[in-house]
Short mmCIF file of C-alpha atoms and ligand atoms in Angstrom, two decimals:
data_model
loop_
_atom_site.label_atom_id
_atom_site.label_comp_id
_atom_site.label_asym_id
_atom_site.label_seq_id
_atom_site.Cartn_x
_atom_site.Cartn_y
_atom_site.Cartn_z
CA MET A 1 87.65 137.08 90.99
CA THR A 2 88.66 133.42 91.12
CA GLU A 3 91.52 132.99 93.57
CA ARG A 4 94.41 130.64 92.79
CA PHE A 5 97.18 129.18 94.92
CA ASN A 6 100.63 129.11 93.34
CA GLY A 7 102.71 127.35 96.02
CA SER A 8 104.05 123.80 96.02
CA PHE A 9 102.56 121.06 98.18
CA THR A 10 105.77 119.06 98.04
CA GLN A 11 108.37 121.74 98.83
CA GLN A 12 110.00 121.29 102.26
CA GLU A 13 112.09 123.83 104.14
CA PRO A 14 115.87 123.69 103.72
CA ILE A 15 117.97 121.65 106.16
CA PRO A 16 119.02 123.92 109.08
CA GLU A 17 122.46 125.48 108.57
CA ALA A 18 123.77 123.63 111.64
CA GLY A 19 122.83 120.35 109.94
CA ILE A 20 124.51 121.36 106.69
CA GLU A 21 127.69 122.32 108.58
CA ALA A 22 127.68 119.05 110.53
CA ALA A 23 127.10 117.04 107.33
CA ILE A 24 130.03 118.78 105.65
CA ALA A 25 132.23 117.99 108.65
CA VAL A 26 131.31 114.29 108.35
CA MET A 27 132.12 114.32 104.63
CA ARG A 28 135.43 116.07 105.35
CA HIS A 29 136.56 113.45 107.90
CA GLY A 30 135.12 110.59 105.85
CA ARG A 31 133.84 108.45 108.73
CA LEU A 32 130.31 107.98 107.41
CA HIS A 33 129.71 104.48 108.73
CA ARG A 34 128.25 104.61 112.23
CA TYR A 35 130.87 102.28 113.70
CA ASN A 36 133.80 104.08 112.03
CA THR A 37 134.90 106.28 114.93
CA ALA A 38 138.18 107.92 115.88
CA ALA A 39 139.60 107.23 119.35
CA GLY A 40 137.34 108.73 121.99
CA GLU A 41 134.76 109.83 119.44
CA HIS A 42 131.01 109.16 119.61
CA SER A 43 129.46 108.87 116.17
CA GLU A 44 126.80 111.32 115.01
CA THR A 45 124.43 108.33 114.83
CA ALA A 46 125.04 107.30 118.45
CA LEU A 47 124.55 110.90 119.61
CA LEU A 48 121.37 111.23 117.56
CA GLU A 49 119.96 108.08 119.18
CA GLN A 50 120.77 109.40 122.63
CA GLU A 51 119.10 112.74 121.84
CA PHE A 52 116.00 111.18 120.29
CA ALA A 53 115.60 108.81 123.25
CA ALA A 54 115.77 111.81 125.59
CA SER A 55 113.17 113.68 123.52
CA VAL A 56 110.56 110.91 123.93
CA GLY A 57 111.74 109.72 127.34
CA SER A 58 112.69 106.19 126.24
CA GLN A 59 115.46 104.02 127.65
CA TYR A 60 116.65 102.90 124.24
CA CYS A 61 116.72 104.17 120.68
CA LEU A 62 118.03 102.69 117.45
CA ALA A 63 118.41 104.78 114.28
CA VAL A 64 117.91 102.85 111.04
CA ALA A 65 117.64 103.23 107.28
CA SER A 66 113.88 103.90 107.03
CA GLY A 67 110.61 103.92 108.91
CA GLY A 68 109.58 100.76 107.07
CA TYR A 69 112.79 99.08 108.20
CA ALA A 70 112.12 100.16 111.81
CA MET A 71 108.67 98.51 111.69
CA ALA A 72 109.97 95.26 110.15
CA THR A 73 112.74 95.15 112.75
CA ALA A 74 110.25 95.75 115.56
CA LEU A 75 108.07 92.90 114.25
CA ARG A 76 111.09 90.57 114.11
CA ALA A 77 112.21 91.63 117.58
CA VAL A 78 108.84 90.76 119.14
CA GLY A 79 109.02 87.34 117.49
CA VAL A 80 106.75 87.54 114.43
CA THR A 81 107.63 84.69 112.06
CA PRO A 82 106.51 83.69 108.54
CA GLY A 83 102.84 82.75 108.38
CA ASP A 84 101.93 84.68 111.54
CA THR A 85 99.04 87.10 111.37
CA VAL A 86 99.53 90.74 112.45
CA LEU A 87 96.68 93.15 113.15
CA SER A 88 96.97 96.55 111.48
CA ASN A 89 94.98 99.50 110.19
CA ALA A 90 92.85 99.41 107.04
CA PHE A 91 93.52 103.17 106.76
CA THR A 92 97.27 103.54 106.44
CA LEU A 93 99.97 103.67 103.78
CA ALA A 94 101.76 100.93 101.88
CA PRO A 95 104.93 100.65 104.07
CA VAL A 96 102.80 99.35 106.97
CA PRO A 97 101.29 96.20 105.40
CA GLY A 98 104.57 96.04 103.46
CA ALA A 99 106.59 95.71 106.68
CA ILE A 100 104.32 92.84 107.76
CA ALA A 101 104.56 91.14 104.37
CA SER A 102 108.37 91.53 104.36
CA LEU A 103 108.50 88.93 107.14
CA GLY A 104 106.19 86.57 105.31
CA ALA A 105 103.52 87.47 107.85
CA ILE A 106 99.90 88.26 106.99
CA PRO A 107 98.12 91.54 107.77
CA VAL A 108 94.66 91.38 109.34
CA PHE A 109 93.06 94.75 108.63
CA VAL A 110 91.07 96.60 111.30
CA GLY A 111 88.54 99.24 110.28
CA VAL A 112 88.60 103.03 110.53
CA THR A 113 86.11 105.36 112.22
CA GLU A 114 84.87 108.81 111.20
CA SER A 115 87.56 110.19 113.55
CA LEU A 116 90.08 108.56 111.16
CA THR A 117 91.41 106.34 113.95
CA ILE A 118 91.40 102.57 114.28
CA ASP A 119 87.92 101.19 115.05
CA LEU A 120 88.37 99.91 118.61
CA ASP A 121 85.20 97.80 118.48
CA ASP A 122 86.42 96.07 115.34
CA LEU A 123 89.83 95.65 116.99
CA GLU A 124 88.25 94.12 120.05
CA ALA A 125 86.43 91.61 117.86
CA LYS A 126 89.68 90.66 116.07
CA LEU A 127 92.08 90.56 119.06
CA GLY A 128 91.96 86.77 119.07
CA GLU A 129 93.28 86.62 115.50
CA ALA A 130 96.90 87.70 116.19
CA ARG A 131 99.52 88.20 118.92
CA VAL A 132 100.76 91.54 117.58
CA LEU A 133 99.15 94.82 116.52
CA LEU A 134 101.10 97.17 114.24
CA LEU A 135 99.14 100.33 115.05
CA SER A 136 99.45 103.12 112.50
CA HIS A 137 98.71 106.64 113.75
CA MET A 138 97.78 107.43 110.20
CA ARG A 139 97.92 111.12 109.27
CA GLY A 140 98.55 111.93 112.92
CA HIS A 141 95.17 110.82 114.27
CA ILE A 142 95.62 109.10 117.63
CA CYS A 143 92.88 106.77 118.93
CA ASP A 144 91.91 106.41 122.60
CA MET A 145 95.27 104.92 123.61
CA ASP A 146 94.09 104.21 127.15
CA ARG A 147 91.31 101.95 125.90
CA LEU A 148 93.48 100.42 123.19
CA MET A 149 96.31 99.52 125.58
CA ALA A 150 93.91 98.13 128.20
CA MET A 151 92.30 95.90 125.55
CA CYS A 152 95.58 94.72 124.06
CA ASP A 153 97.21 94.13 127.46
CA ALA A 154 94.23 92.07 128.60
CA ALA A 155 94.35 89.98 125.41
CA GLY A 156 98.14 89.56 125.51
CA VAL A 157 98.54 91.40 122.19
CA THR A 158 101.87 93.25 121.80
CA VAL A 159 101.51 96.76 120.38
CA ILE A 160 104.03 98.27 117.97
CA GLU A 161 103.31 101.89 117.07
CA ASP A 162 103.85 103.35 113.61
CA CYS A 163 104.54 107.01 114.44
CA ALA A 164 105.55 108.12 110.95
CA HIS A 165 102.96 110.93 111.28
CA THR A 166 103.08 111.48 115.05
CA MET A 167 106.70 112.31 115.86
CA GLY A 168 106.25 115.11 118.42
CA ALA A 169 102.59 114.26 119.14
CA ALA A 170 101.17 112.83 122.39
CA TRP A 171 98.13 111.18 123.95
CA ASN A 172 97.27 112.31 127.48
CA GLY A 173 100.76 113.78 127.79
CA THR A 174 102.56 110.54 126.84
CA PRO A 175 104.57 110.92 123.61
CA SER A 176 103.26 108.94 120.68
CA GLY A 177 105.36 105.79 120.38
CA ARG A 178 105.64 105.33 124.15
CA HIS A 179 102.42 103.42 124.81
CA GLY A 180 103.26 100.18 123.04
CA ALA A 181 106.28 97.89 123.40
CA ILE A 182 108.10 99.62 120.53
CA GLY A 183 107.57 102.96 118.75
CA CYS A 184 108.73 103.42 115.14
CA TYR A 185 109.32 106.75 113.37
CA SER A 186 110.34 107.86 109.89
CA CYS A 187 112.90 110.53 108.92
CA GLN A 188 111.85 110.49 105.29
CA THR A 189 111.52 113.85 103.50
CA TYR A 190 107.74 114.18 103.96
CA LYS A 191 107.69 113.41 107.70
CA HIS A 192 108.56 115.62 110.68
CA VAL A 193 112.34 115.51 110.32
CA ASN A 194 114.02 115.24 106.93
CA ALA A 195 117.08 113.15 106.14
CA GLY A 196 115.75 111.96 102.77
CA GLU A 197 115.37 108.50 104.31
CA GLY A 198 115.77 107.17 107.83
CA GLY A 199 113.93 105.88 110.86
CA PHE A 200 113.99 105.35 114.63
CA LEU A 201 112.82 102.59 116.90
CA VAL A 202 112.37 103.27 120.64
CA THR A 203 111.62 100.97 123.55
CA ASP A 204 112.19 100.53 127.28
CA ASP A 205 112.68 96.77 126.94
CA PRO A 206 116.40 95.84 127.01
CA HIS A 207 115.79 92.48 125.36
CA LEU A 208 113.87 93.97 122.42
CA ALA A 209 116.41 96.79 122.10
CA ALA A 210 119.36 94.38 122.01
CA LYS A 211 117.65 92.23 119.37
CA ALA A 212 116.86 95.27 117.24
CA VAL A 213 120.46 96.51 117.44
CA MET A 214 121.80 93.13 116.31
CA LEU A 215 119.16 92.79 113.58
CA SER A 216 120.10 96.22 112.19
CA GLY A 217 123.64 95.06 111.54
CA SER A 218 125.76 95.90 114.59
CA TYR A 219 128.12 92.92 114.15
CA MET A 220 129.84 92.75 117.57
CA LEU A 221 130.15 96.56 117.78
CA TYR A 222 127.03 97.15 119.87
CA GLU A 223 129.07 98.71 122.65
CA ARG A 224 129.53 101.78 120.44
CA HIS A 225 125.91 102.74 121.04
CA LEU A 226 124.89 105.33 123.64
CA ALA A 227 121.16 104.47 123.75
CA ALA A 228 121.41 100.64 123.69
CA PRO A 229 121.31 98.28 126.68
CA PRO A 230 124.56 97.22 128.42
CA LYS A 231 126.60 94.46 126.81
CA GLU A 232 125.19 91.77 129.11
CA ALA A 233 121.88 92.15 127.23
CA PHE A 234 123.67 90.83 124.14
CA ASP A 235 125.34 87.80 125.78
CA ASP A 236 122.50 85.35 125.16
CA ILE A 237 121.47 86.56 121.73
CA LYS A 238 124.62 87.52 119.84
CA TYR A 239 125.04 84.16 118.11
CA HIS A 240 121.37 83.77 117.29
CA ILE A 241 120.20 87.01 115.70
CA PRO A 242 120.68 87.37 111.94
CA ASN A 243 122.25 90.55 110.58
CA ILE A 244 119.74 92.27 108.30
CA SER A 245 121.67 95.43 107.55
CA GLY A 246 119.64 98.62 107.79
CA ARG A 247 121.81 100.98 109.79
CA MET A 248 121.61 104.77 109.88
CA ASP A 249 124.80 106.52 108.69
CA ASN A 250 126.61 109.52 110.17
CA LEU A 251 125.78 111.84 107.30
CA ARG A 252 122.04 111.53 107.83
CA ALA A 253 122.47 111.60 111.59
CA ALA A 254 124.37 114.89 111.28
CA ILE A 255 121.52 116.37 109.24
CA LEU A 256 118.94 115.11 111.75
CA ARG A 257 120.43 116.17 115.09
CA PRO A 258 119.55 119.90 114.82
CA GLN A 259 116.09 118.95 113.51
CA VAL A 260 115.38 116.75 116.52
CA ALA A 261 116.49 119.65 118.72
CA ASP A 262 114.05 121.98 116.87
CA LEU A 263 111.13 119.55 116.72
CA ALA A 264 108.89 121.24 119.30
CA THR A 265 109.15 124.59 117.50
CA GLN A 266 108.40 122.99 114.13
CA CYS A 267 105.38 121.20 115.59
CA ARG A 268 103.98 124.52 116.83
CA ARG A 269 104.44 125.99 113.35
CA TRP A 270 102.62 123.01 111.80
CA ASN A 271 99.77 123.45 114.21
CA ASP A 272 99.42 127.17 113.44
CA ARG A 273 98.94 126.19 109.80
CA TYR A 274 96.60 123.30 110.64
CA TYR A 275 94.33 125.49 112.74
CA ALA A 276 94.28 128.19 110.02
CA LEU A 277 92.98 125.55 107.59
CA GLU A 278 90.52 124.21 110.15
CA GLU A 279 89.15 127.66 110.88
CA GLY A 280 88.72 128.35 107.18
CA LEU A 281 86.89 125.08 106.53
CA ARG A 282 84.69 124.78 109.60
CA ASP A 283 80.93 124.96 108.88
CA THR A 284 81.33 124.40 105.15
CA PRO A 285 78.07 122.75 104.03
CA GLY A 286 78.63 119.10 103.11
CA LEU A 287 82.16 119.03 104.57
CA THR A 288 83.03 117.35 107.88
CA VAL A 289 86.02 118.64 109.84
CA ILE A 290 87.72 115.99 112.01
CA GLU A 291 87.30 117.04 115.65
CA ARG A 292 90.49 116.37 117.64
CA PRO A 293 90.03 115.05 121.19
CA ASP A 294 91.33 117.04 124.17
CA GLU A 295 93.67 114.17 125.10
CA GLU A 296 95.50 114.53 121.81
CA THR A 297 98.56 116.77 121.33
CA ILE A 298 98.58 117.04 117.57
CA VAL A 299 101.21 117.77 114.96
CA GLY A 300 99.25 119.18 112.05
CA SER A 301 101.62 118.29 109.22
CA SER A 302 98.68 117.24 107.05
CA PHE A 303 94.97 118.03 107.03
CA GLN A 304 92.00 115.75 106.34
CA PHE A 305 88.30 116.38 105.94
CA LEU A 306 85.38 114.15 104.98
CA LEU A 307 82.94 114.47 102.11
CA LEU A 308 80.77 111.76 103.64
CA ASP A 309 78.26 109.98 101.42
CA TRP A 310 79.09 112.12 98.40
CA ALA A 311 78.81 110.56 94.96
CA ALA A 312 82.26 109.56 93.66
CA SER A 313 81.78 111.79 90.62
CA ALA A 314 81.11 114.81 92.86
CA VAL A 315 84.28 114.19 94.93
CA ARG A 316 86.31 113.77 91.74
CA ASP A 317 84.88 117.04 90.52
CA VAL A 318 85.93 118.90 93.71
CA VAL A 319 89.44 117.41 93.47
CA ALA A 320 89.72 118.45 89.81
CA LYS A 321 88.35 121.97 90.39
CA CYS A 322 90.70 122.53 93.33
CA ALA A 323 93.64 121.20 91.29
CA ALA A 324 92.82 123.69 88.54
CA ARG A 325 93.17 126.42 91.20
CA GLY A 326 96.51 125.09 92.45
CA VAL A 327 95.23 123.12 95.46
CA GLU A 328 96.38 119.50 95.44
CA LEU A 329 93.94 117.25 97.26
CA LYS A 330 94.30 113.51 97.65
CA TRP A 331 91.24 111.33 97.74
CA PHE A 332 91.42 107.98 99.50
CA GLY A 333 88.25 106.78 97.82
CA ALA A 334 89.78 106.58 94.35
CA ALA A 335 89.40 103.11 92.83
CA GLU A 336 93.07 103.00 91.82
CA PRO A 337 95.90 103.96 94.20
CA VAL A 338 97.42 107.30 93.13
CA ALA A 339 100.84 108.62 94.24
CA PHE A 340 101.14 107.94 97.99
CA THR A 341 97.40 107.29 98.41
CA SER A 342 96.32 103.70 98.89
CA ARG A 343 93.81 101.64 100.83
CA TYR A 344 93.56 98.15 102.19
CA ASP A 345 91.93 96.60 99.14
CA SER A 346 94.70 97.86 96.85
CA TRP A 347 97.28 95.62 98.62
CA ARG A 348 96.38 92.48 96.74
CA TYR A 349 99.14 90.40 98.35
CA ALA A 350 97.20 90.70 101.61
CA PRO A 351 93.77 89.10 101.80
CA SER A 352 90.93 91.31 103.05
CA LYS A 353 87.20 91.16 103.38
CA PRO A 354 85.17 94.26 102.54
CA MET A 355 84.40 96.43 105.59
CA ALA A 356 81.29 98.44 104.75
CA ALA A 357 81.54 101.06 107.53
CA SER A 358 85.23 101.66 106.81
CA ASP A 359 84.65 101.78 103.07
CA ARG A 360 82.11 104.53 103.64
CA VAL A 361 84.68 106.56 105.60
CA LEU A 362 87.56 105.86 103.19
CA ALA A 363 85.34 106.90 100.26
CA GLY A 364 84.95 110.31 101.91
CA ILE A 365 88.51 111.08 103.06
CA VAL A 366 90.18 114.02 101.38
CA ASP A 367 93.76 114.76 102.39
CA LEU A 368 96.24 117.57 101.91
CA ARG A 369 99.83 118.08 102.88
CA VAL A 370 100.77 121.09 104.97
CA PRO A 371 104.46 121.80 104.33
CA LEU A 372 106.10 124.42 106.54
CA THR A 373 106.90 126.44 103.43
CA PHE A 374 103.21 127.51 103.47
CA SER A 375 102.50 130.80 105.22
CA LEU A 376 99.39 131.28 107.37
CA ASP A 377 97.97 133.41 104.54
CA ASP A 378 98.60 130.52 102.14
CA CYS A 379 96.60 128.26 104.44
CA ALA A 380 93.72 130.73 104.63
CA LEU A 381 93.74 131.01 100.82
CA ILE A 382 93.79 127.21 100.37
CA ALA A 383 90.84 126.92 102.78
CA ARG A 384 88.89 129.58 100.84
CA ILE A 385 89.44 127.73 97.56
CA ILE A 386 88.36 124.37 99.02
CA ARG A 387 85.37 125.96 100.74
CA ASP A 388 84.33 127.62 97.52
CA GLU A 389 84.57 124.44 95.40
CA VAL A 390 82.97 122.19 98.02
CA SER A 391 80.09 124.63 98.51
CA ARG A 392 79.46 124.87 94.77
CA ALA A 393 79.51 121.10 94.31
CA HIS A 394 77.26 120.70 97.34
CA ASN A 395 74.77 123.27 96.00
CA ARG A 396 74.76 121.60 92.58
CA GLY A 397 73.98 118.31 94.32
CA MET A 398 71.16 119.93 96.27
CA ALA A 399 69.72 121.73 93.23
C1 PLP B 401 106.12 107.15 105.56
C2 PLP B 401 105.39 106.18 106.34
C3 PLP B 401 106.04 105.13 107.02
C4 PLP B 401 107.51 104.85 106.96
O1 PLP B 401 107.98 105.09 105.73
P1 PLP B 401 109.50 105.09 105.22
O2 PLP B 401 109.36 105.76 103.92
O3 PLP B 401 109.88 103.65 105.14
O4 PLP B 401 110.36 105.84 106.19
C5 PLP B 401 105.26 104.33 107.83
N1 PLP B 401 103.95 104.52 107.96
C6 PLP B 401 103.29 105.51 107.33
C7 PLP B 401 101.84 105.68 107.58
C8 PLP B 401 104.00 106.35 106.50
O5 PLP B 401 103.34 107.34 105.86
#
């Protein structure tokens, strides 16, 4: 019997009832803009920022319109200007080089290892090429942050973390987003909390926080924040920082607050599913599972494996055979970017030189989403289907 999976790889869970109720209350009172508050009222957005800051242990938090906006704001706040170069990952998604390009700055791509993290040797070699690193914890894989921070600190390179896939994750007990100067997160539907769109920026630096608040479009209403620095931090900058509106609104904040409160539980549920997939795929001939270091606290909201050194036609065949059985795999090696999948040489606005070792890894990366609507049995079934198709293709190759 040929098994088939009938679930959807893009179906999220519903918004928690508490979030729906809170959103309806916001719509009923009509004060959707974050600075539109009744006397004595704190806006949903201000409360969300306070709660998210507490969850990662940061001094300051700013909620904004998207993860991409959070990254662009972080880059502006640390002083990136047009023509500057910014180091970033070759293995990431389009909003990351896009955030750099939105400032008229130029990405300098750093390679990827077989652990799917940034190649720290390549980074070390390129540290002299920029003052800022926009580090993407792509698909939740966290590099040796101790080594990375020591290298960047020594070279005077400011680190901004893209935590779109690591909200709730940690390295050596420190939450992802809390190693660098600024951490950026996304609240877009496919990330770890779902407001459709949205983002956060966290930092302990009052100067960076004040700049980010003003950049996001606070006008002179920055005192209505609960997770921003005191008003003195704005004295020197308030006439100098342009307003580039990208605020969060109270409707999304209302939807997000219960999700931030539930995040640890959701992360455990993701990991149960991740480890079910891992167990089902381990020791499949020809397939490499990504070993996760002990220092890493993961959030398994997606799963990757490598078909290293496979012929492109054989990988395409596995992807097609799995698709025919209801299992949607994404292949980073495809020549043309498909759906959300892309790679450094598909961003033609950003110059890049070929990186042979990274190209070998990228050509082997196969990726799948793990929505929480999957049961553990679904994950075991998906793993059986992949194992079956990979084994067959591998045996054909061997024959
Ligand atoms: C989703 C994503 C972001 C931020 O995306 P937005 O859609 O702008 O919220 C940043 N980096 C990566 C790697 C992402 O996947």
